[in-house]
Amino acid sequence: MTQIVPSPSRVTGVTGVPDLPGWDATWRLARDGYAFGQRGFRDVGADAFRTRLLARPVVVARGAEAAHVFGEPDAFERRGAIPRSVVHLLQDEGSVQQLEGPRHGERKVLMLELAQGERAGLVEAFRDAWPEVVAEHGHGAVPAAEVAARALTRAALEWTGIRVDRGRETELSGELTEMIARAGSVGPLNWKARLRRRRTEAWARDVVRERRAAGDHETIAGRLAHHTEGGRPLDEDVAAVEMLNLLRPTVAVARFVAFAAHALHRHPDWASQTRGGDAAATRWTADEVRRFYPFFPMVGGIATEPFELHGEWFEEGQWMMLDLYGTDHSPELWERPDVFNPGRFATASPHAVVAQGVGEHLASHRCPGELATVDLLVETLQQLTQGPAYTVPEQDLRISLRRIPAEPEDGMILQFA
Ligand code: HEM
C-alpha cells in the first residue's frame, strides 16, 4: 500500500484542502477575474481550496507543489477540463492540447520543432515588420497591441511561408485577435467570434490543400501540411487547426507587447538598461513582463490517476484548476511578488514562470511557443527603446484584474513621432 506522507498547506501548516465557503463559486470567478484564486486562498488560509464551478466540483490551487503535481507527464488530461466556449476559440478539437500520451508526444514534437526550433525566423520577421507597420500607420496615437498585432501577423505569415495580400493580412489580424479577446466571454460575443472563426478555419484548410498540391516540404506551413502520424497525413481539418495554433498565439503576444510598453513607461530605469544594450537586463525584463502581468488566469485538467495535494488524496477524474496568475504572484515562490523587478532573474530561473504552463515542454502541455514568446518580447523591448520613436500620451494606465483577458484601461496608447 502507498505510504501517505502528509505535506502541510504552505500558508497554515494544516494538512488537507479546505472548502471555500458557499456551494458554488462561479459568481466569485466572474466578480474577481484573475484574483479569484488569490482571494479564495486568503479566505481559506491555504494555497488550495475545493469548490464548485458551474456546479461541478473542482480543486483550485497555486504554488510549487500544485505546479509540480499538475505538470507531471500525463497526470491531467485537458479534454473536458476547459469550457467548450474557450476550447473552440483557442486550441480547438483535434489539436495537440486535446491529445494525451504517445499521440500527444508525437504531435508535440512537431509543434516544438516548428514553434521552438524555428523561432529565430519568426523573430527576424518581426524585427522587419515592426518599423514597417509603424511607418504605414504614420503619425498619431495608436494602441500598442494594435500595431503589435499587425506586425506579428505579418511576421507569422512570413515565418510560416504563407503569402496573402495586405487586405487579407489586415482581416486575419482582426480574426486572430478576436479569438483571444472573446475566449473569456460567454453568450453572443463568444458565439459571434466562433462563427467568424469558421471562416478563418476554411482559409487555413485552403492553405493546407494548396501546400499539399504544391508539394511544399520546406516552409513551416508546408511541413505542417505534410506531417504524418502513424504513416498517414494529418486530417485536413486537424492540420488547419494546428496551423491556426501557430498563427493565433503568435498574434496573442501583442498583449504582452502592450504590457512591455507599459512596463518600460512605468520603469524608466529598466528601459534605460535595454536602451544601453544590456542583453541580460533585457531578457530579465521580458521574463518579468510574463510573470508580472495577467494573461491566462488558470489552466484546467482532469486527473488521469489519483494524486496527492497538501497531504490529501484525490481520485482519478478529479477536476483541478492550476492558478497560473496566483502561482506567478505567490509569496512562497517570489520575493515581493507584486513588485515589478526584472533583477530577480539574476538568480531566479525563468522556467519557474508559469504564465505559459507547467512541467517539461515535451512531456506536458507546457506551451511550445514559450521560448519564441520570450525572444519576441526581447525584440519588442529593443524596438520600443531603440526603434521608431514614440511618446506616451496622458491616459488611464490602470489594468483591471476583473476583465479576462486583461489590458491597460485605455489600451496603452503610443504616439509615434
Ligand atoms: C502570448 C503568449 C503565450 C501565452 C500566454 C501562452 C500560453 C499557453 C499556455 C498557458 C498553455 C498551456 C495550456 C495547458 O497547460 O493546458 C499553452 C499551450 C500551447 N501554446 Fe502557448 N502561449 C503563448 C504563445 C504561444 C506561441 C507563440 C505559440 C506557437 C507559435 C503557442 C502554441 C501553443 C500550443 C500549440 C499549445 C498546446 C501545447 C500542448 O497541449 O502540448 N503559444 N500556451
CSV table of C-alpha atoms and ligand atoms in Angstrom, one decimal:
chain,number,residue,atom,x,y,z
A,1,MET,CA,0.0,0.0,0.0
A,2,THR,CA,1.2,3.5,-0.7
A,3,GLN,CA,2.5,5.3,2.3
A,4,ILE,CA,0.8,8.7,2.6
A,5,VAL,CA,3.1,11.3,3.9
A,6,PRO,CA,1.1,14.4,4.6
A,7,SER,CA,2.5,17.7,3.3
A,8,PRO,CA,1.2,20.7,5.1
A,9,SER,CA,-0.6,23.6,3.4
A,10,ARG,CA,2.0,26.3,2.7
A,11,VAL,CA,0.1,29.0,4.4
A,12,THR,CA,-1.4,27.5,7.5
A,13,GLY,CA,0.7,24.4,8.2
A,14,VAL,CA,-2.5,22.4,8.4
A,15,THR,CA,-3.0,19.3,6.3
A,16,GLY,CA,-5.7,18.9,3.6
A,17,VAL,CA,-7.6,21.1,1.1
A,18,PRO,CA,-10.3,23.2,2.8
A,19,ASP,CA,-13.7,24.1,1.3
A,20,LEU,CA,-14.3,27.6,0.0
A,21,PRO,CA,-17.4,28.9,1.8
A,22,GLY,CA,-20.5,28.7,-0.4
A,23,TRP,CA,-21.8,25.9,-2.5
A,24,ASP,CA,-20.6,27.2,-5.9
A,25,ALA,CA,-18.0,29.9,-6.7
A,26,THR,CA,-18.9,30.7,-10.4
A,27,TRP,CA,-20.1,34.2,-9.3
A,28,ARG,CA,-16.8,34.8,-7.4
A,29,LEU,CA,-14.9,33.9,-10.6
A,30,ALA,CA,-17.0,36.4,-12.6
A,31,ARG,CA,-16.5,39.0,-9.9
A,32,ASP,CA,-12.8,38.6,-9.1
A,33,GLY,CA,-11.3,37.5,-12.5
A,34,TYR,CA,-7.6,36.9,-12.1
A,35,ALA,CA,-7.8,37.5,-8.4
A,36,PHE,CA,-10.3,34.6,-7.9
A,37,GLY,CA,-7.7,32.2,-6.7
A,38,GLN,CA,-5.8,34.6,-4.5
A,39,ARG,CA,-8.9,35.8,-2.7
A,40,GLY,CA,-10.1,32.3,-2.2
A,41,PHE,CA,-6.7,31.2,-0.8
A,42,ARG,CA,-6.8,34.2,1.5
A,43,ASP,CA,-10.3,33.3,2.7
A,44,VAL,CA,-9.5,29.7,3.5
A,45,GLY,CA,-5.9,30.4,4.7
A,46,ALA,CA,-4.4,27.8,2.4
A,47,ASP,CA,-2.9,27.5,-1.1
A,48,ALA,CA,-5.7,25.3,-2.4
A,49,PHE,CA,-9.4,25.0,-1.9
A,50,ARG,CA,-12.3,22.9,-3.0
A,51,THR,CA,-15.4,24.5,-4.5
A,52,ARG,CA,-17.7,24.1,-7.5
A,53,LEU,CA,-17.6,26.0,-10.8
A,54,LEU,CA,-20.8,25.7,-12.9
A,55,ALA,CA,-22.0,23.2,-10.2
A,56,ARG,CA,-19.0,20.9,-10.9
A,57,PRO,CA,-16.6,20.0,-8.1
A,58,VAL,CA,-13.1,21.4,-8.6
A,59,VAL,CA,-9.9,21.9,-6.7
A,60,VAL,CA,-8.2,25.3,-7.3
A,61,ALA,CA,-4.6,25.5,-6.3
A,62,ARG,CA,-1.4,27.6,-6.6
A,63,GLY,CA,2.2,27.2,-5.7
A,64,ALA,CA,5.2,24.9,-6.2
A,65,GLU,CA,3.5,21.7,-5.0
A,66,ALA,CA,0.4,22.2,-7.1
A,67,ALA,CA,2.5,23.1,-10.2
A,68,HIS,CA,4.6,20.0,-9.7
A,69,VAL,CA,1.6,17.7,-9.3
A,70,PHE,CA,-0.2,19.3,-12.3
A,71,GLY,CA,2.9,19.2,-14.5
A,72,GLU,CA,3.7,15.5,-14.1
A,73,PRO,CA,3.6,13.7,-17.5
A,74,ASP,CA,0.1,12.6,-18.5
A,75,ALA,CA,-1.2,13.3,-15.0
A,76,PHE,CA,-4.1,15.6,-16.1
A,77,GLU,CA,-5.9,15.5,-19.4
A,78,ARG,CA,-7.3,18.6,-21.0
A,79,ARG,CA,-10.3,17.1,-22.7
A,80,GLY,CA,-13.4,18.2,-20.7
A,81,ALA,CA,-11.4,20.4,-18.4
A,82,ILE,CA,-12.0,23.7,-20.2
A,83,PRO,CA,-15.4,25.1,-21.2
A,84,ARG,CA,-16.2,24.5,-24.9
A,85,SER,CA,-16.6,28.2,-25.5
A,86,VAL,CA,-12.9,28.6,-24.7
A,87,VAL,CA,-11.6,25.5,-26.4
A,88,HIS,CA,-13.3,26.4,-29.7
A,89,LEU,CA,-11.8,29.8,-29.8
A,90,LEU,CA,-8.3,28.7,-28.7
A,91,GLN,CA,-6.7,25.3,-29.2
A,92,ASP,CA,-9.8,23.5,-30.6
A,93,GLU,CA,-10.8,19.9,-31.0
A,94,GLY,CA,-8.2,17.5,-32.5
A,95,SER,CA,-5.4,19.9,-31.6
A,96,VAL,CA,-2.2,18.9,-29.7
A,97,GLN,CA,-3.8,20.3,-26.5
A,98,GLN,CA,-6.6,17.8,-26.7
A,99,LEU,CA,-4.4,14.8,-27.1
A,100,GLU,CA,-2.7,12.7,-24.4
A,101,GLY,CA,0.0,10.1,-24.1
A,102,PRO,CA,2.0,8.9,-27.2
A,103,ARG,CA,-0.3,10.7,-29.6
A,104,HIS,CA,0.3,14.0,-27.8
A,105,GLY,CA,4.0,13.3,-27.7
A,106,GLU,CA,4.2,12.7,-31.5
A,107,ARG,CA,2.3,15.9,-32.3
A,108,LYS,CA,4.2,17.9,-29.6
A,109,VAL,CA,7.5,17.0,-31.2
A,110,LEU,CA,6.3,18.7,-34.4
A,111,MET,CA,4.9,21.8,-32.6
A,112,LEU,CA,8.2,22.1,-30.7
A,113,GLU,CA,10.3,21.6,-33.9
A,114,LEU,CA,8.3,24.4,-35.5
A,115,ALA,CA,7.5,26.9,-32.7
A,116,GLN,CA,10.7,26.5,-30.7
A,117,GLY,CA,13.2,25.1,-33.2
A,118,GLU,CA,12.4,27.6,-35.9
A,119,ARG,CA,11.8,30.7,-33.7
A,120,ALA,CA,14.8,32.7,-35.0
A,121,GLY,CA,13.0,33.2,-38.3
A,122,LEU,CA,9.9,34.5,-36.6
A,123,VAL,CA,11.9,37.0,-34.5
A,124,GLU,CA,13.7,38.2,-37.6
A,125,ALA,CA,10.5,38.7,-39.5
A,126,PHE,CA,9.0,40.6,-36.5
A,127,ARG,CA,12.2,42.8,-36.4
A,128,ASP,CA,11.4,43.8,-40.1
A,129,ALA,CA,7.6,44.1,-39.6
A,130,TRP,CA,7.5,46.4,-36.6
A,131,PRO,CA,9.1,49.5,-38.2
A,132,GLU,CA,7.2,48.8,-41.5
A,133,VAL,CA,3.8,48.7,-39.7
A,134,VAL,CA,4.7,51.8,-37.7
A,135,ALA,CA,5.6,53.7,-40.9
A,136,GLU,CA,2.4,52.6,-42.6
A,137,HIS,CA,0.4,53.8,-39.6
A,138,GLY,CA,2.1,57.2,-39.9
A,139,HIS,CA,2.0,59.9,-37.1
A,140,GLY,CA,-0.7,59.7,-34.5
A,141,ALA,CA,-1.9,57.8,-31.5
A,142,VAL,CA,-2.5,54.0,-31.6
A,143,PRO,CA,-2.9,51.3,-29.0
A,144,ALA,CA,0.4,49.3,-28.7
A,145,ALA,CA,-1.4,46.0,-29.1
A,146,GLU,CA,-2.9,47.1,-32.4
A,147,VAL,CA,0.4,47.9,-34.0
A,148,ALA,CA,1.8,44.7,-32.5
A,149,ALA,CA,-1.0,42.5,-33.8
A,150,ARG,CA,-0.4,43.8,-37.3
A,151,ALA,CA,3.3,43.4,-37.1
A,152,LEU,CA,3.0,39.9,-35.5
A,153,THR,CA,0.5,38.8,-38.1
A,154,ARG,CA,2.8,39.9,-40.9
A,155,ALA,CA,5.8,38.2,-39.2
A,156,ALA,CA,3.9,35.0,-38.6
A,157,LEU,CA,2.8,34.8,-42.2
A,158,GLU,CA,6.3,35.5,-43.5
A,159,TRP,CA,7.7,32.9,-41.0
A,160,THR,CA,5.3,30.1,-42.0
A,161,GLY,CA,5.7,30.9,-45.7
A,162,ILE,CA,2.0,31.8,-46.3
A,163,ARG,CA,1.5,34.5,-48.9
A,164,VAL,CA,-1.5,36.8,-48.7
A,165,ASP,CA,-2.2,40.4,-49.8
A,166,ARG,CA,-2.3,43.3,-47.4
A,167,GLY,CA,-6.1,43.3,-47.3
A,168,ARG,CA,-6.2,39.6,-46.2
A,169,GLU,CA,-3.4,40.3,-43.7
A,170,THR,CA,-5.4,43.0,-42.0
A,171,GLU,CA,-8.5,40.8,-41.9
A,172,LEU,CA,-6.6,37.9,-40.5
A,173,SER,CA,-5.0,40.1,-37.8
A,174,GLY,CA,-8.5,41.1,-36.7
A,175,GLU,CA,-9.8,37.5,-36.8
A,176,LEU,CA,-7.0,36.1,-34.8
A,177,THR,CA,-7.1,38.9,-32.3
A,178,GLU,CA,-10.9,38.4,-31.8
A,179,MET,CA,-10.4,34.7,-31.0
A,180,ILE,CA,-8.2,35.7,-28.0
A,181,ALA,CA,-10.3,38.7,-27.0
A,182,ARG,CA,-13.5,36.7,-26.9
A,183,ALA,CA,-12.3,33.4,-25.3
A,184,GLY,CA,-13.1,34.8,-21.9
A,185,SER,CA,-16.7,35.8,-22.8
A,186,VAL,CA,-19.8,33.8,-22.9
A,187,GLY,CA,-23.0,34.2,-24.9
A,188,PRO,CA,-23.4,36.3,-28.1
A,189,LEU,CA,-20.0,37.8,-28.2
A,190,ASN,CA,-18.4,34.4,-27.9
A,191,TRP,CA,-20.8,32.8,-30.5
A,192,LYS,CA,-20.1,35.6,-33.0
A,193,ALA,CA,-16.3,35.1,-32.6
A,194,ARG,CA,-16.8,31.3,-33.1
A,195,LEU,CA,-18.8,31.9,-36.2
A,196,ARG,CA,-16.1,34.2,-37.5
A,197,ARG,CA,-13.5,31.6,-36.7
A,198,ARG,CA,-15.2,29.2,-39.1
A,199,ARG,CA,-14.2,31.4,-41.9
A,200,THR,CA,-10.6,31.5,-40.7
A,201,GLU,CA,-10.6,27.7,-40.5
A,202,ALA,CA,-11.9,27.5,-44.1
A,203,TRP,CA,-9.0,29.8,-45.1
A,204,ALA,CA,-6.5,27.6,-43.1
A,205,ARG,CA,-7.8,24.5,-44.9
A,206,ASP,CA,-7.2,26.2,-48.2
A,207,VAL,CA,-3.6,26.8,-47.1
A,208,VAL,CA,-3.2,23.1,-46.2
A,209,ARG,CA,-4.6,22.0,-49.6
A,210,GLU,CA,-2.5,24.4,-51.5
A,211,ARG,CA,0.8,23.5,-49.7
A,212,ARG,CA,0.0,19.8,-50.3
A,213,ALA,CA,-0.8,20.4,-54.0
A,214,ALA,CA,2.5,22.4,-54.3
A,215,GLY,CA,4.5,19.6,-52.7
A,216,ASP,CA,5.9,22.1,-50.3
A,217,HIS,CA,8.0,20.3,-47.6
A,218,GLU,CA,10.2,23.3,-46.9
A,219,THR,CA,8.2,26.1,-45.4
A,220,ILE,CA,6.7,25.8,-41.9
A,221,ALA,CA,3.2,25.7,-43.4
A,222,GLY,CA,4.3,23.1,-45.9
A,223,ARG,CA,6.0,20.9,-43.2
A,224,LEU,CA,2.8,21.1,-41.1
A,225,ALA,CA,0.6,20.2,-44.1
A,226,HIS,CA,2.8,17.2,-44.9
A,227,HIS,CA,3.3,16.0,-41.3
A,228,THR,CA,2.3,12.3,-40.9
A,229,GLU,CA,1.2,10.4,-37.9
A,230,GLY,CA,1.1,6.6,-37.9
A,231,GLY,CA,2.2,6.8,-41.6
A,232,ARG,CA,-0.8,8.9,-42.6
A,233,PRO,CA,-1.0,12.7,-43.3
A,234,LEU,CA,-3.0,14.7,-40.7
A,235,ASP,CA,-6.7,15.1,-41.4
A,236,GLU,CA,-7.1,18.4,-43.3
A,237,ASP,CA,-9.2,19.9,-40.5
A,238,VAL,CA,-6.6,19.0,-37.9
A,239,ALA,CA,-3.8,20.4,-40.0
A,240,ALA,CA,-5.8,23.6,-40.4
A,241,VAL,CA,-6.4,23.8,-36.6
A,242,GLU,CA,-2.7,23.3,-35.9
A,243,MET,CA,-1.9,26.0,-38.5
A,244,LEU,CA,-4.1,28.4,-36.5
A,245,ASN,CA,-2.4,27.1,-33.3
A,246,LEU,CA,0.9,28.6,-34.7
A,247,LEU,CA,-0.6,31.8,-36.0
A,248,ARG,CA,-3.2,32.8,-33.3
A,249,PRO,CA,-0.9,32.6,-30.2
A,250,THR,CA,1.9,34.4,-32.1
A,251,VAL,CA,-0.6,37.3,-32.6
A,252,ALA,CA,-1.6,37.0,-29.0
A,253,VAL,CA,1.9,38.0,-28.0
A,254,ALA,CA,0.5,41.5,-28.9
A,255,ARG,CA,-1.0,41.6,-25.4
A,256,PHE,CA,2.4,41.1,-23.9
A,257,VAL,CA,3.8,43.8,-26.2
A,258,ALA,CA,1.3,46.3,-24.7
A,259,PHE,CA,2.4,45.2,-21.2
A,260,ALA,CA,6.1,45.6,-22.2
A,261,ALA,CA,5.4,49.2,-23.3
A,262,HIS,CA,3.5,49.7,-20.0
A,263,ALA,CA,6.5,48.3,-18.0
A,264,LEU,CA,9.0,50.5,-19.9
A,265,HIS,CA,6.9,53.5,-19.2
A,266,ARG,CA,6.5,52.7,-15.6
A,267,HIS,CA,10.1,51.7,-15.0
A,268,PRO,CA,12.4,54.0,-16.9
A,269,ASP,CA,15.4,52.6,-15.0
A,270,TRP,CA,14.9,49.2,-16.8
A,271,ALA,CA,14.1,50.9,-20.1
A,272,SER,CA,17.5,52.7,-20.0
A,273,GLN,CA,19.3,49.4,-19.4
A,274,THR,CA,17.7,47.9,-22.5
A,275,ARG,CA,18.4,51.1,-24.4
A,276,GLY,CA,22.0,50.9,-23.3
A,277,GLY,CA,22.2,47.4,-24.9
A,278,ASP,CA,22.3,45.3,-21.7
A,279,ALA,CA,21.3,41.9,-23.1
A,280,ALA,CA,20.9,40.2,-19.7
A,281,ALA,CA,18.7,43.0,-18.3
A,282,THR,CA,16.5,43.0,-21.4
A,283,ARG,CA,15.9,39.2,-21.1
A,284,TRP,CA,15.1,39.6,-17.4
A,285,THR,CA,12.6,42.4,-18.3
A,286,ALA,CA,11.0,40.1,-20.9
A,287,ASP,CA,10.6,37.3,-18.3
A,288,GLU,CA,9.3,39.7,-15.6
A,289,VAL,CA,6.7,41.0,-18.1
A,290,ARG,CA,5.5,37.4,-18.5
A,291,ARG,CA,5.5,36.8,-14.7
A,292,PHE,CA,4.0,40.1,-13.6
A,293,TYR,CA,1.2,40.9,-16.0
A,294,PRO,CA,-2.1,39.0,-16.2
A,295,PHE,CA,-2.6,36.8,-19.3
A,296,PHE,CA,-4.0,33.3,-18.9
A,297,PRO,CA,-5.6,33.1,-15.4
A,298,MET,CA,-5.7,29.4,-14.9
A,299,VAL,CA,-5.3,26.0,-16.7
A,300,GLY,CA,-7.6,23.1,-16.1
A,301,GLY,CA,-7.1,19.4,-16.2
A,302,ILE,CA,-8.9,16.1,-15.2
A,303,ALA,CA,-6.8,13.7,-13.1
A,304,THR,CA,-5.9,10.5,-15.0
A,305,GLU,CA,-4.8,8.8,-11.8
A,306,PRO,CA,-5.2,9.5,-8.0
A,307,PHE,CA,-3.0,12.4,-6.8
A,308,GLU,CA,-1.9,13.9,-3.5
A,309,LEU,CA,-2.1,17.6,-2.8
A,310,HIS,CA,-1.3,19.1,0.6
A,311,GLY,CA,-1.5,15.7,2.2
A,312,GLU,CA,-4.9,14.8,0.8
A,313,TRP,CA,-5.6,12.2,-1.8
A,314,PHE,CA,-7.9,12.9,-4.8
A,315,GLU,CA,-9.5,10.4,-7.1
A,316,GLU,CA,-8.9,9.8,-10.8
A,317,GLY,CA,-11.4,12.1,-12.6
A,318,GLN,CA,-11.0,15.0,-10.2
A,319,TRP,CA,-11.1,18.4,-12.0
A,320,MET,CA,-8.3,20.7,-11.0
A,321,MET,CA,-7.5,24.3,-11.9
A,322,LEU,CA,-4.0,25.5,-11.5
A,323,ASP,CA,-4.0,29.2,-10.8
A,324,LEU,CA,-1.2,30.5,-13.1
A,325,TYR,CA,-1.6,34.1,-12.2
A,326,GLY,CA,-1.7,33.2,-8.5
A,327,THR,CA,1.4,31.0,-8.8
A,328,ASP,CA,3.3,33.7,-10.6
A,329,HIS,CA,2.3,36.0,-7.7
A,330,SER,CA,2.8,33.5,-4.9
A,331,PRO,CA,4.8,34.8,-1.9
A,332,GLU,CA,6.0,31.2,-1.5
A,333,LEU,CA,7.8,31.3,-4.8
A,334,TRP,CA,8.6,35.0,-5.4
A,335,GLU,CA,10.0,37.7,-3.1
A,336,ARG,CA,7.7,40.7,-3.1
A,337,PRO,CA,5.7,39.2,-6.0
A,338,ASP,CA,3.6,42.3,-6.5
A,339,VAL,CA,6.7,44.4,-7.3
A,340,PHE,CA,7.9,44.6,-11.0
A,341,ASN,CA,11.6,43.7,-10.6
A,342,PRO,CA,13.4,42.1,-13.6
A,343,GLY,CA,16.5,41.9,-11.4
A,344,ARG,CA,15.0,38.9,-9.6
A,345,PHE,CA,16.1,36.8,-12.7
A,346,ALA,CA,19.7,37.4,-11.8
A,347,THR,CA,19.2,34.4,-9.6
A,348,ALA,CA,15.6,33.1,-10.3
A,349,SER,CA,15.0,30.6,-13.1
A,350,PRO,CA,12.7,31.8,-15.9
A,351,HIS,CA,11.4,28.2,-16.1
A,352,ALA,CA,9.6,29.0,-12.7
A,353,VAL,CA,7.4,31.5,-14.5
A,354,VAL,CA,4.2,29.6,-15.2
A,355,ALA,CA,2.3,32.1,-17.4
A,356,GLN,CA,2.7,29.5,-20.3
A,357,GLY,CA,2.0,26.4,-18.3
A,358,VAL,CA,4.0,24.0,-16.1
A,359,GLY,CA,6.0,20.8,-16.4
A,360,GLU,CA,8.5,20.0,-19.2
A,361,HIS,CA,7.8,21.2,-22.7
A,362,LEU,CA,7.7,17.8,-24.4
A,363,ALA,CA,6.2,15.6,-21.7
A,364,SER,CA,3.4,18.0,-20.6
A,365,HIS,CA,1.1,20.6,-22.2
A,366,ARG,CA,3.5,23.4,-21.4
A,367,CYS,CA,3.5,25.9,-24.2
A,368,PRO,CA,5.8,25.1,-27.1
A,369,GLY,CA,5.9,28.8,-28.0
A,370,GLU,CA,7.3,29.8,-24.7
A,371,LEU,CA,10.9,30.5,-25.9
A,372,ALA,CA,9.6,32.2,-29.0
A,373,THR,CA,7.5,34.4,-26.8
A,374,VAL,CA,10.5,35.4,-24.7
A,375,ASP,CA,12.5,36.1,-27.8
A,376,LEU,CA,9.7,38.2,-29.4
A,377,LEU,CA,9.5,40.2,-26.1
A,378,VAL,CA,13.2,40.8,-26.1
A,379,GLU,CA,12.9,42.1,-29.7
A,380,THR,CA,9.9,44.2,-28.6
A,381,LEU,CA,11.8,45.8,-25.8
A,382,GLN,CA,14.6,46.6,-28.2
A,383,GLN,CA,12.2,48.1,-30.8
A,384,LEU,CA,10.4,50.1,-28.1
A,385,THR,CA,13.7,51.6,-26.8
A,386,GLN,CA,15.8,51.8,-30.0
A,387,GLY,CA,13.3,51.6,-32.9
A,388,PRO,CA,10.7,54.1,-34.1
A,389,ALA,CA,10.4,56.9,-31.5
A,390,TYR,CA,7.1,57.5,-29.6
A,391,THR,CA,5.7,59.2,-26.6
A,392,VAL,CA,3.1,58.0,-24.2
A,393,PRO,CA,0.2,60.5,-24.1
A,394,GLU,CA,-1.8,61.1,-20.9
A,395,GLN,CA,-4.1,58.1,-20.4
A,396,ASP,CA,-5.5,55.6,-17.9
A,397,LEU,CA,-2.8,53.1,-17.4
A,398,ARG,CA,-4.6,51.0,-14.8
A,399,ILE,CA,-5.1,47.3,-15.5
A,400,SER,CA,-8.3,45.8,-14.1
A,401,LEU,CA,-7.9,42.2,-12.9
A,402,ARG,CA,-11.6,41.7,-13.3
A,403,ARG,CA,-11.6,41.6,-17.1
A,404,ILE,CA,-10.2,38.4,-18.8
A,405,PRO,CA,-8.1,38.9,-20.9
A,406,ALA,CA,-6.7,42.0,-19.2
A,407,GLU,CA,-5.3,45.1,-20.8
A,408,PRO,CA,-4.5,48.7,-19.8
A,409,GLU,CA,-7.7,50.6,-19.4
A,410,ASP,CA,-7.0,53.0,-22.4
A,411,GLY,CA,-5.2,50.3,-24.4
A,412,MET,CA,-1.6,51.6,-23.8
A,413,ILE,CA,-1.7,54.2,-26.5
A,414,LEU,CA,1.6,55.2,-28.1
A,415,GLN,CA,2.0,58.4,-30.1
A,416,PHE,CA,4.6,57.8,-32.9
A,417,ALA,CA,6.7,60.7,-34.0
B,1,HEM,C1,1.1,35.2,-25.9
B,1,HEM,C2,2.0,34.3,-25.3
B,1,HEM,C3,1.5,33.0,-25.0
B,1,HEM,C4,0.9,32.5,-23.9
B,1,HEM,C5,0.5,33.4,-22.7
B,1,HEM,C6,0.6,31.1,-24.0
B,1,HEM,C7,0.1,30.3,-23.0
B,1,HEM,C8,-0.1,29.0,-23.1
B,1,HEM,C9,-0.5,28.1,-22.0
B,1,HEM,C10,-0.9,28.6,-20.6
B,1,HEM,C11,-0.5,26.8,-22.5
B,1,HEM,C12,-0.7,25.6,-21.6
B,1,HEM,C13,-2.1,25.1,-21.7
B,1,HEM,C14,-2.3,23.9,-20.8
B,1,HEM,O1,-1.5,23.5,-20.0
B,1,HEM,O2,-3.3,23.3,-20.9
B,1,HEM,C15,-0.1,26.9,-23.9
B,1,HEM,C16,-0.1,25.8,-24.7
B,1,HEM,C17,0.2,25.9,-26.1
B,1,HEM,N1,0.7,27.0,-26.7
B,1,HEM,FE1,1.0,28.8,-25.9
B,1,HEM,N2,1.1,30.7,-25.2
B,1,HEM,C18,1.7,31.8,-25.8
B,1,HEM,C19,2.4,31.8,-27.0
B,1,HEM,C20,2.4,30.7,-27.9
B,1,HEM,C21,3.0,30.7,-29.2
B,1,HEM,C22,3.9,31.9,-29.7
B,1,HEM,C23,2.8,29.5,-29.8
B,1,HEM,C24,3.1,29.0,-31.1
B,1,HEM,C25,3.8,29.6,-32.0
B,1,HEM,C26,1.9,28.8,-28.8
B,1,HEM,C27,1.4,27.5,-29.0
B,1,HEM,C28,0.8,26.7,-28.1
B,1,HEM,C29,0.3,25.3,-28.3
B,1,HEM,C30,0.3,24.6,-29.6
B,1,HEM,C31,-0.1,24.8,-27.0
B,1,HEM,C32,-0.6,23.4,-26.7
B,1,HEM,C33,0.5,22.6,-26.2
B,1,HEM,C34,0.2,21.2,-25.7
B,1,HEM,O3,-1.0,21.0,-25.4
B,1,HEM,O4,1.0,20.4,-25.6
B,1,HEM,N3,1.7,29.5,-27.7
B,1,HEM,N4,0.2,28.2,-24.2
